[in-house]
């Protein structure tokens, strides 16, 4: 929570509070960047999101921060684009199979199967990258915990001084 204990000097990196945190809206500039990125790299998704903005604003507000988080990270952008492109390819191929007949249907079904394999690989790559990012975050959190554990006595004394009015008064 925002009103947590005072931090000791040298405690380690502060956890970044990005706009993708629940309850935090994106700035109009960030929102425009996300929409521009989607229009350029995932036009179908951009159209869907813009429709949600008009017709289902709660859905729009729910999805936009996660999309913003993905578009900020260069590695995530790459897998996101692959995933969005493979999804669009599968959707088109599935529609073509549904409309086709005879030998065309068999040929298009094989193309759909190939597209589904590519989509599977794209989703798997995205999940693997998410695991990698989470593992990095866990490592950072463990380091912060160890730093706090090592400075427990110092932090408790500082907090005690702050709470009893005997602190230096320099913290916010």
PDB file of C-alpha atoms in Angstrom:
ATOM      1  CA  UNK A   1       0.000   0.000   0.000  1.00  0.00           C
ATOM      2  CA  UNK A   2       1.031   3.590  -0.512  1.00  0.00           C
ATOM      3  CA  UNK A   3       1.091   4.299   3.236  1.00  0.00           C
ATOM      4  CA  UNK A   4       3.635   1.600   4.085  1.00  0.00           C
ATOM      5  CA  UNK A   5       6.598   1.858   6.451  1.00  0.00           C
ATOM      6  CA  UNK A   6       9.355   4.371   5.853  1.00  0.00           C
ATOM      7  CA  UNK A   7      12.155   3.126   3.643  1.00  0.00           C
ATOM      8  CA  UNK A   8      15.711   2.876   4.897  1.00  0.00           C
ATOM      9  CA  UNK A   9      18.488   4.284   2.768  1.00  0.00           C
ATOM     10  CA  UNK A  10      20.062   1.793   0.394  1.00  0.00           C
ATOM     11  CA  UNK A  11      17.101  -0.538   0.733  1.00  0.00           C
ATOM     12  CA  UNK A  12      17.146  -1.401  -2.948  1.00  0.00           C
ATOM     13  CA  UNK A  13      15.177  -0.482  -6.013  1.00  0.00           C
ATOM     14  CA  UNK A  14      11.678   0.792  -5.457  1.00  0.00           C
ATOM     15  CA  UNK A  15       8.959  -1.204  -7.195  1.00  0.00           C
ATOM     16  CA  UNK A  16       7.852   0.729 -10.258  1.00  0.00           C
ATOM     17  CA  UNK A  17       4.270   1.911 -10.069  1.00  0.00           C
ATOM     18  CA  UNK A  18       3.246   1.977 -13.720  1.00  0.00           C
ATOM     19  CA  UNK A  19      -0.066   3.061 -15.171  1.00  0.00           C
ATOM     20  CA  UNK A  20      -0.881  -0.603 -15.786  1.00  0.00           C
ATOM     21  CA  UNK A  21      -1.497  -0.987 -12.053  1.00  0.00           C
ATOM     22  CA  UNK A  22      -5.200  -1.443 -11.267  1.00  0.00           C
ATOM     23  CA  UNK A  23      -7.022   1.820 -10.737  1.00  0.00           C
ATOM     24  CA  UNK A  24      -4.502   3.916 -12.677  1.00  0.00           C
ATOM     25  CA  UNK A  25      -5.705   5.344 -15.964  1.00  0.00           C
ATOM     26  CA  UNK A  26      -3.355   5.896 -18.863  1.00  0.00           C
ATOM     27  CA  UNK A  27      -2.639   9.439 -19.891  1.00  0.00           C
ATOM     28  CA  UNK A  28      -4.215  10.514 -23.197  1.00  0.00           C
ATOM     29  CA  UNK A  29      -0.722  10.410 -24.752  1.00  0.00           C
ATOM     30  CA  UNK A  30      -0.111   6.837 -23.568  1.00  0.00           C
ATOM     31  CA  UNK A  31      -3.555   5.787 -24.765  1.00  0.00           C
ATOM     32  CA  UNK A  32      -2.870   7.322 -28.194  1.00  0.00           C
ATOM     33  CA  UNK A  33       0.501   5.505 -28.402  1.00  0.00           C
ATOM     34  CA  UNK A  34      -1.140   2.156 -27.660  1.00  0.00           C
ATOM     35  CA  UNK A  35      -3.891   2.736 -30.228  1.00  0.00           C
ATOM     36  CA  UNK A  36      -1.376   3.894 -32.869  1.00  0.00           C
ATOM     37  CA  UNK A  37       0.768   0.813 -32.200  1.00  0.00           C
ATOM     38  CA  UNK A  38      -2.278  -1.442 -32.577  1.00  0.00           C
ATOM     39  CA  UNK A  39      -3.482   0.300 -35.748  1.00  0.00           C
ATOM     40  CA  UNK A  40      -0.061  -0.265 -37.294  1.00  0.00           C
ATOM     41  CA  UNK A  41       0.623  -3.810 -36.037  1.00  0.00           C
ATOM     42  CA  UNK A  42      -2.728  -5.387 -35.187  1.00  0.00           C
ATOM     43  CA  UNK A  43      -5.447  -3.530 -37.128  1.00  0.00           C
ATOM     44  CA  UNK A  44      -8.205  -6.020 -36.275  1.00  0.00           C
ATOM     45  CA  UNK A  45      -7.456  -5.685 -32.579  1.00  0.00           C
ATOM     46  CA  UNK A  46      -7.350  -1.900 -32.917  1.00  0.00           C
ATOM     47  CA  UNK A  47     -10.811  -1.903 -34.507  1.00  0.00           C
ATOM     48  CA  UNK A  48     -12.135  -4.174 -31.766  1.00  0.00           C
ATOM     49  CA  UNK A  49     -10.638  -1.979 -29.033  1.00  0.00           C
ATOM     50  CA  UNK A  50     -11.975   1.223 -30.593  1.00  0.00           C
ATOM     51  CA  UNK A  51     -15.426  -0.375 -30.785  1.00  0.00           C
ATOM     52  CA  UNK A  52     -15.135  -1.348 -27.125  1.00  0.00           C
ATOM     53  CA  UNK A  53     -14.188   2.239 -26.258  1.00  0.00           C
ATOM     54  CA  UNK A  54     -17.507   3.418 -27.726  1.00  0.00           C
ATOM     55  CA  UNK A  55     -19.807   0.534 -26.796  1.00  0.00           C
ATOM     56  CA  UNK A  56     -18.205  -1.204 -23.796  1.00  0.00           C
ATOM     57  CA  UNK A  57     -16.006   1.346 -22.018  1.00  0.00           C
ATOM     58  CA  UNK A  58     -15.445  -0.922 -19.006  1.00  0.00           C
ATOM     59  CA  UNK A  59     -13.963  -3.603 -21.278  1.00  0.00           C
ATOM     60  CA  UNK A  60     -11.820  -0.949 -22.966  1.00  0.00           C
ATOM     61  CA  UNK A  61     -10.521   0.363 -19.622  1.00  0.00           C
ATOM     62  CA  UNK A  62      -9.793  -3.205 -18.481  1.00  0.00           C
ATOM     63  CA  UNK A  63      -7.728  -4.192 -21.546  1.00  0.00           C
ATOM     64  CA  UNK A  64      -5.904  -0.972 -22.377  1.00  0.00           C
ATOM     65  CA  UNK A  65      -3.450  -0.942 -19.430  1.00  0.00           C
ATOM     66  CA  UNK A  66      -2.274  -4.503 -20.129  1.00  0.00           C
ATOM     67  CA  UNK A  67      -1.824  -3.648 -23.800  1.00  0.00           C
ATOM     68  CA  UNK A  68       0.127  -0.557 -22.782  1.00  0.00           C
ATOM     69  CA  UNK A  69       2.405  -2.665 -20.611  1.00  0.00           C
ATOM     70  CA  UNK A  70       3.069  -5.032 -23.533  1.00  0.00           C
ATOM     71  CA  UNK A  71       3.730  -2.275 -26.039  1.00  0.00           C
ATOM     72  CA  UNK A  72       6.295  -0.595 -23.749  1.00  0.00           C
ATOM     73  CA  UNK A  73       8.534  -3.667 -23.607  1.00  0.00           C
ATOM     74  CA  UNK A  74      10.469  -4.303 -26.860  1.00  0.00           C
ATOM     75  CA  UNK A  75      10.557  -8.093 -26.330  1.00  0.00           C
ATOM     76  CA  UNK A  76       6.840  -8.209 -25.558  1.00  0.00           C
ATOM     77  CA  UNK A  77       6.090  -6.075 -28.639  1.00  0.00           C
ATOM     78  CA  UNK A  78       7.752  -8.655 -30.885  1.00  0.00           C
ATOM     79  CA  UNK A  79       5.807 -11.615 -29.496  1.00  0.00           C
ATOM     80  CA  UNK A  80       2.619  -9.547 -29.319  1.00  0.00           C
ATOM     81  CA  UNK A  81       2.848  -8.717 -33.026  1.00  0.00           C
ATOM     82  CA  UNK A  82       3.526 -12.358 -33.920  1.00  0.00           C
ATOM     83  CA  UNK A  83       0.590 -13.442 -31.784  1.00  0.00           C
ATOM     84  CA  UNK A  84      -1.778 -10.827 -33.240  1.00  0.00           C
ATOM     85  CA  UNK A  85      -0.741 -11.668 -36.814  1.00  0.00           C
ATOM     86  CA  UNK A  86      -1.129 -15.406 -36.252  1.00  0.00           C
ATOM     87  CA  UNK A  87      -4.541 -14.872 -34.675  1.00  0.00           C
ATOM     88  CA  UNK A  88      -5.722 -12.840 -37.676  1.00  0.00           C
ATOM     89  CA  UNK A  89      -4.332 -15.483 -40.071  1.00  0.00           C
ATOM     90  CA  UNK A  90      -6.175 -18.265 -38.207  1.00  0.00           C
ATOM     91  CA  UNK A  91      -9.437 -16.322 -38.201  1.00  0.00           C
ATOM     92  CA  UNK A  92      -9.233 -15.729 -41.966  1.00  0.00           C
ATOM     93  CA  UNK A  93      -8.215 -19.316 -42.682  1.00  0.00           C
ATOM     94  CA  UNK A  94     -11.068 -20.691 -40.558  1.00  0.00           C
ATOM     95  CA  UNK A  95     -13.558 -18.490 -42.382  1.00  0.00           C
ATOM     96  CA  UNK A  96     -12.203 -19.675 -45.737  1.00  0.00           C
ATOM     97  CA  UNK A  97     -12.579 -23.325 -44.667  1.00  0.00           C
ATOM     98  CA  UNK A  98     -16.178 -22.742 -43.557  1.00  0.00           C
ATOM     99  CA  UNK A  99     -17.053 -21.220 -46.945  1.00  0.00           C
ATOM    100  CA  UNK A 100     -15.175 -23.752 -49.111  1.00  0.00           C
ATOM    101  CA  UNK A 101     -16.364 -27.043 -50.545  1.00  0.00           C
ATOM    102  CA  UNK A 102     -14.747 -30.197 -51.891  1.00  0.00           C
ATOM    103  CA  UNK A 103     -11.028 -30.312 -52.620  1.00  0.00           C
ATOM    104  CA  UNK A 104     -10.700 -26.605 -51.824  1.00  0.00           C
ATOM    105  CA  UNK A 105     -11.987 -27.274 -48.324  1.00  0.00           C
ATOM    106  CA  UNK A 106      -9.332 -29.976 -47.748  1.00  0.00           C
ATOM    107  CA  UNK A 107      -6.530 -27.744 -49.013  1.00  0.00           C
ATOM    108  CA  UNK A 108      -7.754 -24.812 -46.907  1.00  0.00           C
ATOM    109  CA  UNK A 109      -8.113 -27.072 -43.851  1.00  0.00           C
ATOM    110  CA  UNK A 110      -4.426 -27.993 -44.209  1.00  0.00           C
ATOM    111  CA  UNK A 111      -3.564 -24.279 -44.417  1.00  0.00           C
ATOM    112  CA  UNK A 112      -5.661 -23.695 -41.295  1.00  0.00           C
ATOM    113  CA  UNK A 113      -3.824 -26.492 -39.505  1.00  0.00           C
ATOM    114  CA  UNK A 114      -0.488 -24.876 -40.405  1.00  0.00           C
ATOM    115  CA  UNK A 115      -1.785 -21.481 -39.227  1.00  0.00           C
ATOM    116  CA  UNK A 116      -2.971 -23.049 -35.964  1.00  0.00           C
ATOM    117  CA  UNK A 117       0.501 -24.513 -35.424  1.00  0.00           C
ATOM    118  CA  UNK A 118       2.027 -21.062 -35.968  1.00  0.00           C
ATOM    119  CA  UNK A 119      -0.521 -19.530 -33.590  1.00  0.00           C
ATOM    120  CA  UNK A 120       0.301 -22.149 -30.967  1.00  0.00           C
ATOM    121  CA  UNK A 121       4.019 -21.353 -31.300  1.00  0.00           C
ATOM    122  CA  UNK A 122       3.336 -17.598 -31.020  1.00  0.00           C
ATOM    123  CA  UNK A 123       1.230 -18.048 -27.887  1.00  0.00           C
ATOM    124  CA  UNK A 124       3.847 -20.340 -26.386  1.00  0.00           C
ATOM    125  CA  UNK A 125       6.586 -17.768 -27.084  1.00  0.00           C
ATOM    126  CA  UNK A 126       4.485 -15.092 -25.389  1.00  0.00           C
ATOM    127  CA  UNK A 127       3.929 -17.299 -22.341  1.00  0.00           C
ATOM    128  CA  UNK A 128       7.630 -18.173 -22.156  1.00  0.00           C
ATOM    129  CA  UNK A 129       8.526 -14.497 -22.236  1.00  0.00           C
ATOM    130  CA  UNK A 130       5.967 -13.767 -19.524  1.00  0.00           C
ATOM    131  CA  UNK A 131       7.534 -16.476 -17.353  1.00  0.00           C
ATOM    132  CA  UNK A 132      10.984 -14.977 -17.981  1.00  0.00           C
ATOM    133  CA  UNK A 133       9.747 -11.490 -16.976  1.00  0.00           C
ATOM    134  CA  UNK A 134       8.007 -12.866 -13.875  1.00  0.00           C
ATOM    135  CA  UNK A 135      11.141 -14.768 -12.882  1.00  0.00           C
ATOM    136  CA  UNK A 136      13.152 -11.538 -13.161  1.00  0.00           C
ATOM    137  CA  UNK A 137      10.577  -9.722 -11.000  1.00  0.00           C
ATOM    138  CA  UNK A 138      10.679 -12.519  -8.417  1.00  0.00           C
ATOM    139  CA  UNK A 139      14.479 -12.220  -8.313  1.00  0.00           C
ATOM    140  CA  UNK A 140      14.225  -8.466  -7.710  1.00  0.00           C
ATOM    141  CA  UNK A 141      11.608  -8.983  -5.004  1.00  0.00           C
ATOM    142  CA  UNK A 142      13.772 -11.607  -3.275  1.00  0.00           C
ATOM    143  CA  UNK A 143      16.709  -9.190  -3.320  1.00  0.00           C
ATOM    144  CA  UNK A 144      14.534  -6.437  -1.780  1.00  0.00           C
ATOM    145  CA  UNK A 145      13.325  -8.848   0.901  1.00  0.00           C
ATOM    146  CA  UNK A 146      16.897  -9.828   1.765  1.00  0.00           C
ATOM    147  CA  UNK A 147      17.955  -6.161   1.888  1.00  0.00           C
ATOM    148  CA  UNK A 148      15.055  -5.369   4.224  1.00  0.00           C
ATOM    149  CA  UNK A 149      15.815  -8.418   6.370  1.00  0.00           C
ATOM    150  CA  UNK A 150      19.461  -7.310   6.698  1.00  0.00           C
ATOM    151  CA  UNK A 151      18.384  -3.821   7.773  1.00  0.00           C
ATOM    152  CA  UNK A 152      15.484  -4.815  10.018  1.00  0.00           C
ATOM    153  CA  UNK A 153      16.909  -3.317  13.227  1.00  0.00           C
ATOM    154  CA  UNK A 154      17.821  -0.048  11.502  1.00  0.00           C
ATOM    155  CA  UNK A 155      14.413   0.202   9.833  1.00  0.00           C
ATOM    156  CA  UNK A 156      12.494  -0.570  13.036  1.00  0.00           C
ATOM    157  CA  UNK A 157      14.461   2.071  14.959  1.00  0.00           C
ATOM    158  CA  UNK A 158      13.888   4.657  12.231  1.00  0.00           C
ATOM    159  CA  UNK A 159      10.170   3.890  12.100  1.00  0.00           C
ATOM    160  CA  UNK A 160       9.950   4.068  15.900  1.00  0.00           C
ATOM    161  CA  UNK A 161      11.669   7.454  15.870  1.00  0.00           C
ATOM    162  CA  UNK A 162       9.345   8.696  13.124  1.00  0.00           C
ATOM    163  CA  UNK A 163       6.225   7.499  14.953  1.00  0.00           C
ATOM    164  CA  UNK A 164       7.239   8.964  18.307  1.00  0.00           C
ATOM    165  CA  UNK A 165       8.216  12.325  16.838  1.00  0.00           C
ATOM    166  CA  UNK A 166      11.887  11.797  17.541  1.00  0.00           C
ATOM    167  CA  UNK A 167      12.864  11.321  13.895  1.00  0.00           C
ATOM    168  CA  UNK A 168      14.774  13.845  11.844  1.00  0.00           C
ATOM    169  CA  UNK A 169      11.557  14.855  10.047  1.00  0.00           C
ATOM    170  CA  UNK A 170      13.165  14.691   6.642  1.00  0.00           C
ATOM    171  CA  UNK A 171      10.973  11.905   5.252  1.00  0.00           C
ATOM    172  CA  UNK A 172       7.698  12.706   3.553  1.00  0.00           C
TER     173      UNK A 172
END
